[in-house]
Amino acid sequence: MKHWVKAFRLRTLPLALASIGMGAFLAASSGQFNGGVFALCALTTILLQVLSNLANDYGDSVHGADGAKRTGPSRAVQSGFISLKAMRNAIILFSALSLLSGIGLIYLAFGWSPQVFGFFLGLGVLAILAAITYTAGYKPYGYMGLGDISVLIFFGFVGVMGSAYLYEQELKWEYLLPAISTGLFSVAVLNVNNIRDIESDKEAGKISVPVRIGRKNAVFYHWFLLVAGFALGLSYVLMNYSSYWQLIIVLALPGLIKNARAVKTHTESSKLDPFLKQMALTTLLYVILFGVGQVVG
């Protein structure tokens, strides 16, 4: 059981909850929060994240990215603690659980409205396919440097604006700012991971963004993600300013600055690894601060 729990990679869950948390806070600031929708939204998100982690463990082991030279935490399949067959079965199980939870969420939010139900069901199926095919399958898109775009879409646009729509049943374009902000911070978490694994990814033929542009440019790219992400969030606050409480998002700045410095100064992969978790937790903190500011303000 401990090997399965390790394969679930629980340290990635704060990042998954950050995007749907941002959507929930935005809805709450409009007085349209629903506890049942949030509970099912959180469950579906957690199941999808675990599915993605299991598929990543499986795919990287099959394609060789989790070789002996990889610096990050050892993976279950690569280490031999979980067989390929067992991991495939787990991927099928979590795909089914994610789908069932998603169907329950859609029904709770919209009832039986064929058009809306069909749209969100299709979106859910796409999320499941994206989680699986990031590193698994014949041509995993993560090996082509497309992971950053996928994270921005699913942790930003879909995660924030999609979850907000579940509460409000209205598409508000001003939510693009906090949605992209959260998405960029999520991409930054992936970028820390990819900078850490840059050498092992090169050998495995995994052309991540850092492999494609080099470590030096990947650091500048990381700074852009952090600066742009915070600037977009602050812009939304200033555009909707009504109370000084909304400015508490600046308390997330020390964590962002710490992460930016770490990516530049820590060239050893083992020293950079802790900052993957730190960036995920900083993103969650940012969302909580942003949300509290909006609700209280």
Short mmCIF file of C-alpha atoms in Angstrom, two decimals:
data_model
loop_
_atom_site.label_atom_id
_atom_site.label_comp_id
_atom_site.label_asym_id
_atom_site.label_seq_id
_atom_site.Cartn_x
_atom_site.Cartn_y
_atom_site.Cartn_z
CA MET A 1 0.00 0.00 0.00
CA LYS A 2 2.82 2.43 0.82
CA HIS A 3 4.14 2.09 -2.72
CA TRP A 4 0.73 2.95 -4.15
CA VAL A 5 0.45 5.99 -1.88
CA LYS A 6 3.89 7.08 -3.05
CA ALA A 7 2.83 6.57 -6.67
CA PHE A 8 -0.18 8.83 -6.06
CA ARG A 9 2.37 11.65 -5.42
CA LEU A 10 0.23 13.45 -2.87
CA ARG A 11 2.50 16.48 -2.90
CA THR A 12 1.02 17.44 -6.28
CA LEU A 13 -2.54 17.66 -4.91
CA PRO A 14 -2.28 21.25 -3.55
CA LEU A 15 -1.67 22.46 -7.10
CA ALA A 16 -4.70 20.55 -8.41
CA LEU A 17 -6.88 22.04 -5.67
CA ALA A 18 -5.56 25.55 -6.32
CA SER A 19 -7.26 25.90 -9.71
CA ILE A 20 -10.70 24.73 -8.58
CA GLY A 21 -10.21 26.72 -5.38
CA MET A 22 -9.76 29.89 -7.43
CA GLY A 23 -13.01 29.16 -9.27
CA ALA A 24 -14.81 28.54 -5.98
CA PHE A 25 -13.52 31.80 -4.46
CA LEU A 26 -14.60 33.78 -7.51
CA ALA A 27 -18.08 32.27 -7.28
CA ALA A 28 -18.19 32.93 -3.53
CA SER A 29 -17.31 36.59 -4.09
CA SER A 30 -20.44 36.74 -6.27
CA GLY A 31 -22.51 35.03 -3.60
CA GLN A 32 -22.99 31.82 -5.61
CA PHE A 33 -20.87 29.24 -3.78
CA ASN A 34 -22.30 25.73 -3.40
CA GLY A 35 -20.72 23.30 -0.91
CA GLY A 36 -21.91 20.18 -2.71
CA VAL A 37 -20.52 21.35 -6.04
CA PHE A 38 -17.20 22.18 -4.39
CA ALA A 39 -16.95 18.76 -2.71
CA LEU A 40 -17.55 16.87 -5.96
CA CYS A 41 -15.34 19.28 -7.90
CA ALA A 42 -12.50 18.67 -5.41
CA LEU A 43 -13.01 14.89 -5.56
CA THR A 44 -13.00 14.85 -9.37
CA THR A 45 -9.90 17.04 -9.48
CA ILE A 46 -8.03 14.83 -7.01
CA LEU A 47 -8.94 11.69 -8.96
CA LEU A 48 -7.76 13.29 -12.21
CA GLN A 49 -4.49 14.40 -10.61
CA VAL A 50 -3.81 10.93 -9.20
CA LEU A 51 -4.67 9.46 -12.62
CA SER A 52 -2.18 11.83 -14.24
CA ASN A 53 0.51 10.86 -11.71
CA LEU A 54 -0.03 7.13 -12.26
CA ALA A 55 0.01 7.56 -16.03
CA ASN A 56 3.18 9.65 -15.72
CA ASP A 57 4.84 6.94 -13.62
CA TYR A 58 3.86 4.34 -16.21
CA GLY A 59 4.74 6.39 -19.29
CA ASP A 60 8.12 7.66 -18.10
CA SER A 61 9.14 4.15 -17.06
CA VAL A 62 8.15 2.71 -20.45
CA HIS A 63 9.86 5.49 -22.42
CA GLY A 64 13.00 5.56 -20.27
CA ALA A 65 12.72 9.00 -18.66
CA ASP A 66 12.79 7.41 -15.18
CA GLY A 67 16.21 5.93 -15.65
CA ALA A 68 19.04 5.60 -13.15
CA LYS A 69 20.29 9.16 -13.75
CA ARG A 70 16.98 10.78 -12.83
CA THR A 71 17.38 12.88 -9.68
CA GLY A 72 13.80 13.23 -8.47
CA PRO A 73 11.89 10.79 -6.25
CA SER A 74 12.03 7.21 -7.51
CA ARG A 75 8.94 5.97 -9.33
CA ALA A 76 7.00 2.83 -8.46
CA VAL A 77 7.23 1.08 -11.84
CA GLN A 78 10.84 2.05 -12.44
CA SER A 79 11.78 0.71 -8.98
CA GLY A 80 9.92 -2.54 -9.55
CA PHE A 81 7.52 -2.11 -6.62
CA ILE A 82 4.49 -2.00 -8.94
CA SER A 83 4.26 -4.00 -12.16
CA LEU A 84 3.32 -2.47 -15.51
CA LYS A 85 0.13 -4.56 -15.56
CA ALA A 86 -0.92 -3.42 -12.10
CA MET A 87 -0.25 0.21 -13.03
CA ARG A 88 -2.29 -0.15 -16.24
CA ASN A 89 -5.18 -1.54 -14.19
CA ALA A 90 -4.89 1.35 -11.74
CA ILE A 91 -5.00 3.83 -14.64
CA ILE A 92 -8.20 2.20 -15.92
CA LEU A 93 -9.71 2.27 -12.40
CA PHE A 94 -8.95 5.95 -11.80
CA SER A 95 -10.17 6.84 -15.28
CA ALA A 96 -13.52 5.24 -14.44
CA LEU A 97 -13.66 6.86 -10.99
CA SER A 98 -12.85 10.28 -12.48
CA LEU A 99 -15.58 9.85 -15.08
CA LEU A 100 -18.19 8.78 -12.53
CA SER A 101 -17.33 11.60 -10.16
CA GLY A 102 -17.42 14.08 -13.04
CA ILE A 103 -20.84 12.87 -14.16
CA GLY A 104 -22.14 13.31 -10.62
CA LEU A 105 -20.68 16.82 -10.50
CA ILE A 106 -22.25 17.85 -13.80
CA TYR A 107 -25.65 16.49 -12.78
CA LEU A 108 -25.52 18.26 -9.41
CA ALA A 109 -24.58 21.57 -11.03
CA PHE A 110 -26.91 21.52 -14.04
CA GLY A 111 -29.41 18.70 -13.65
CA TRP A 112 -30.34 16.95 -16.88
CA SER A 113 -29.65 19.65 -19.47
CA PRO A 114 -28.52 17.67 -22.55
CA GLN A 115 -26.45 20.41 -24.22
CA VAL A 116 -24.60 21.59 -21.11
CA PHE A 117 -24.30 18.05 -19.76
CA GLY A 118 -22.84 16.84 -23.05
CA PHE A 119 -20.38 19.74 -23.27
CA PHE A 120 -18.97 19.24 -19.77
CA LEU A 121 -18.91 15.47 -20.18
CA GLY A 122 -16.83 15.93 -23.33
CA LEU A 123 -14.56 18.29 -21.42
CA GLY A 124 -14.17 15.68 -18.70
CA VAL A 125 -13.26 12.98 -21.21
CA LEU A 126 -10.66 15.31 -22.72
CA ALA A 127 -9.21 15.91 -19.25
CA ILE A 128 -8.92 12.15 -18.70
CA LEU A 129 -7.24 11.66 -22.09
CA ALA A 130 -4.87 14.57 -21.41
CA ALA A 131 -3.93 13.09 -18.04
CA ILE A 132 -3.13 9.70 -19.59
CA THR A 133 -1.39 10.74 -22.80
CA TYR A 134 1.00 13.28 -21.23
CA THR A 135 3.72 10.64 -20.99
CA ALA A 136 1.88 7.41 -21.85
CA GLY A 137 0.89 6.12 -25.28
CA TYR A 138 2.57 5.94 -28.66
CA LYS A 139 3.26 9.67 -29.04
CA PRO A 140 3.00 11.32 -25.59
CA TYR A 141 2.64 15.07 -25.98
CA GLY A 142 4.79 15.72 -22.90
CA TYR A 143 7.76 14.40 -24.87
CA MET A 144 7.16 17.03 -27.54
CA GLY A 145 7.28 20.01 -25.18
CA LEU A 146 3.50 20.53 -25.14
CA GLY A 147 3.02 19.88 -21.44
CA ASP A 148 3.19 23.58 -20.58
CA ILE A 149 0.29 24.40 -22.92
CA SER A 150 -1.77 21.53 -21.53
CA VAL A 151 -1.19 22.67 -17.93
CA LEU A 152 -2.15 26.25 -18.81
CA ILE A 153 -5.37 25.03 -20.42
CA PHE A 154 -6.48 22.53 -17.77
CA PHE A 155 -5.15 24.21 -14.61
CA GLY A 156 -5.97 27.70 -15.85
CA PHE A 157 -8.85 28.08 -18.27
CA VAL A 158 -10.69 24.82 -17.55
CA GLY A 159 -9.83 24.55 -13.86
CA VAL A 160 -10.70 28.13 -12.92
CA MET A 161 -13.27 29.32 -15.45
CA GLY A 162 -14.85 25.89 -15.83
CA SER A 163 -15.27 25.40 -12.08
CA ALA A 164 -16.60 28.95 -11.64
CA TYR A 165 -19.18 28.21 -14.35
CA LEU A 166 -20.38 25.19 -12.37
CA TYR A 167 -21.50 27.56 -9.61
CA GLU A 168 -22.62 30.60 -11.57
CA GLN A 169 -23.70 29.01 -14.87
CA GLU A 170 -22.42 32.15 -16.53
CA LEU A 171 -19.17 32.77 -18.40
CA LYS A 172 -17.45 35.89 -17.07
CA TRP A 173 -14.57 36.99 -19.27
CA GLU A 174 -12.96 39.04 -16.52
CA TYR A 175 -12.14 35.70 -14.87
CA LEU A 176 -9.55 35.21 -17.61
CA LEU A 177 -7.06 37.22 -15.54
CA PRO A 178 -7.11 35.02 -12.40
CA ALA A 179 -7.49 31.93 -14.62
CA ILE A 180 -4.33 32.66 -16.62
CA SER A 181 -2.58 33.74 -13.42
CA THR A 182 -3.26 30.39 -11.76
CA GLY A 183 -2.39 28.57 -14.97
CA LEU A 184 0.99 30.30 -15.26
CA PHE A 185 1.90 29.43 -11.67
CA SER A 186 0.93 25.81 -12.43
CA VAL A 187 3.19 25.87 -15.49
CA ALA A 188 5.96 27.18 -13.20
CA VAL A 189 5.62 24.04 -11.07
CA LEU A 190 6.07 21.91 -14.18
CA ASN A 191 9.00 24.06 -15.25
CA VAL A 192 10.81 23.44 -11.94
CA ASN A 193 10.26 19.72 -12.50
CA ASN A 194 11.57 19.91 -16.06
CA ILE A 195 14.63 21.97 -15.14
CA ARG A 196 15.42 19.44 -12.42
CA ASP A 197 15.15 16.55 -14.91
CA ILE A 198 16.75 18.32 -17.87
CA GLU A 199 19.68 15.90 -18.25
CA SER A 200 17.71 12.67 -17.84
CA ASP A 201 15.01 14.02 -20.17
CA LYS A 202 17.61 14.73 -22.85
CA GLU A 203 18.84 11.15 -22.73
CA ALA A 204 15.28 9.78 -22.87
CA GLY A 205 14.35 11.96 -25.84
CA LYS A 206 11.82 13.94 -23.81
CA ILE A 207 11.93 17.39 -25.42
CA SER A 208 10.53 19.49 -22.58
CA VAL A 209 10.71 23.28 -22.78
CA PRO A 210 13.98 23.45 -20.74
CA VAL A 211 15.52 20.78 -22.98
CA ARG A 212 14.40 22.72 -26.04
CA ILE A 213 15.61 26.18 -24.97
CA GLY A 214 18.41 25.31 -22.53
CA ARG A 215 18.69 25.82 -18.78
CA LYS A 216 19.64 29.51 -18.90
CA ASN A 217 16.65 30.46 -21.01
CA ALA A 218 14.43 28.15 -18.94
CA VAL A 219 15.31 30.25 -15.89
CA PHE A 220 14.25 33.45 -17.69
CA TYR A 221 11.11 31.65 -18.81
CA HIS A 222 10.45 30.73 -15.17
CA TRP A 223 10.79 34.33 -14.07
CA PHE A 224 8.36 35.37 -16.81
CA LEU A 225 5.81 32.82 -15.56
CA LEU A 226 6.04 34.13 -12.00
CA VAL A 227 6.05 37.85 -12.85
CA ALA A 228 3.26 37.58 -15.42
CA GLY A 229 1.18 35.35 -13.16
CA PHE A 230 1.33 37.75 -10.24
CA ALA A 231 0.82 40.82 -12.45
CA LEU A 232 -2.38 39.36 -13.92
CA GLY A 233 -3.76 38.50 -10.49
CA LEU A 234 -2.92 41.96 -9.15
CA SER A 235 -4.49 43.55 -12.24
CA TYR A 236 -7.79 41.78 -11.51
CA VAL A 237 -7.64 42.99 -7.90
CA LEU A 238 -7.02 46.60 -8.92
CA MET A 239 -9.76 46.47 -11.57
CA ASN A 240 -12.22 45.24 -8.93
CA TYR A 241 -10.78 47.08 -5.94
CA SER A 242 -13.12 47.83 -3.06
CA SER A 243 -11.12 47.07 0.09
CA TYR A 244 -7.53 46.97 1.28
CA TRP A 245 -8.17 43.31 2.18
CA GLN A 246 -7.81 42.45 -1.50
CA LEU A 247 -4.15 43.49 -1.39
CA ILE A 248 -3.20 40.61 0.92
CA ILE A 249 -2.12 38.68 -2.18
CA VAL A 250 1.22 40.50 -1.82
CA LEU A 251 1.92 38.08 1.05
CA ALA A 252 2.51 35.43 -1.61
CA LEU A 253 5.42 37.41 -3.08
CA PRO A 254 8.15 36.09 -0.71
CA GLY A 255 7.38 32.52 -1.78
CA LEU A 256 7.51 33.48 -5.46
CA ILE A 257 10.78 35.34 -5.02
CA LYS A 258 12.27 32.41 -3.10
CA ASN A 259 11.33 30.03 -5.90
CA ALA A 260 12.72 32.33 -8.62
CA ARG A 261 16.06 32.59 -6.80
CA ALA A 262 16.22 28.83 -6.23
CA VAL A 263 15.74 28.03 -9.91
CA LYS A 264 18.61 30.37 -10.78
CA THR A 265 21.07 29.44 -8.03
CA HIS A 266 20.52 25.70 -7.52
CA THR A 267 22.13 24.01 -10.48
CA GLU A 268 22.19 20.60 -8.77
CA SER A 269 18.97 18.72 -9.39
CA SER A 270 18.83 17.27 -5.87
CA LYS A 271 18.85 20.77 -4.36
CA LEU A 272 16.17 22.01 -6.74
CA ASP A 273 13.74 19.15 -6.04
CA PRO A 274 12.24 20.60 -2.79
CA PHE A 275 11.25 23.77 -4.64
CA LEU A 276 8.79 21.85 -6.79
CA LYS A 277 6.66 21.25 -3.69
CA GLN A 278 7.39 24.79 -2.48
CA MET A 279 6.06 26.28 -5.72
CA ALA A 280 2.92 24.13 -5.55
CA LEU A 281 2.24 25.24 -1.97
CA THR A 282 2.98 28.88 -2.87
CA THR A 283 0.42 28.65 -5.67
CA LEU A 284 -2.18 27.32 -3.22
CA LEU A 285 -1.30 30.07 -0.74
CA TYR A 286 -1.65 32.67 -3.49
CA VAL A 287 -5.11 31.35 -4.39
CA ILE A 288 -6.22 31.36 -0.74
CA LEU A 289 -4.96 34.91 -0.20
CA PHE A 290 -6.55 36.07 -3.46
CA GLY A 291 -9.83 34.39 -2.58
CA VAL A 292 -10.02 35.64 1.00
CA GLY A 293 -9.32 39.15 -0.25
CA GLN A 294 -12.15 38.93 -2.78
CA VAL A 295 -14.68 37.40 -0.39
CA VAL A 296 -13.92 39.62 2.63
CA GLY A 297 -13.36 42.72 0.52
#
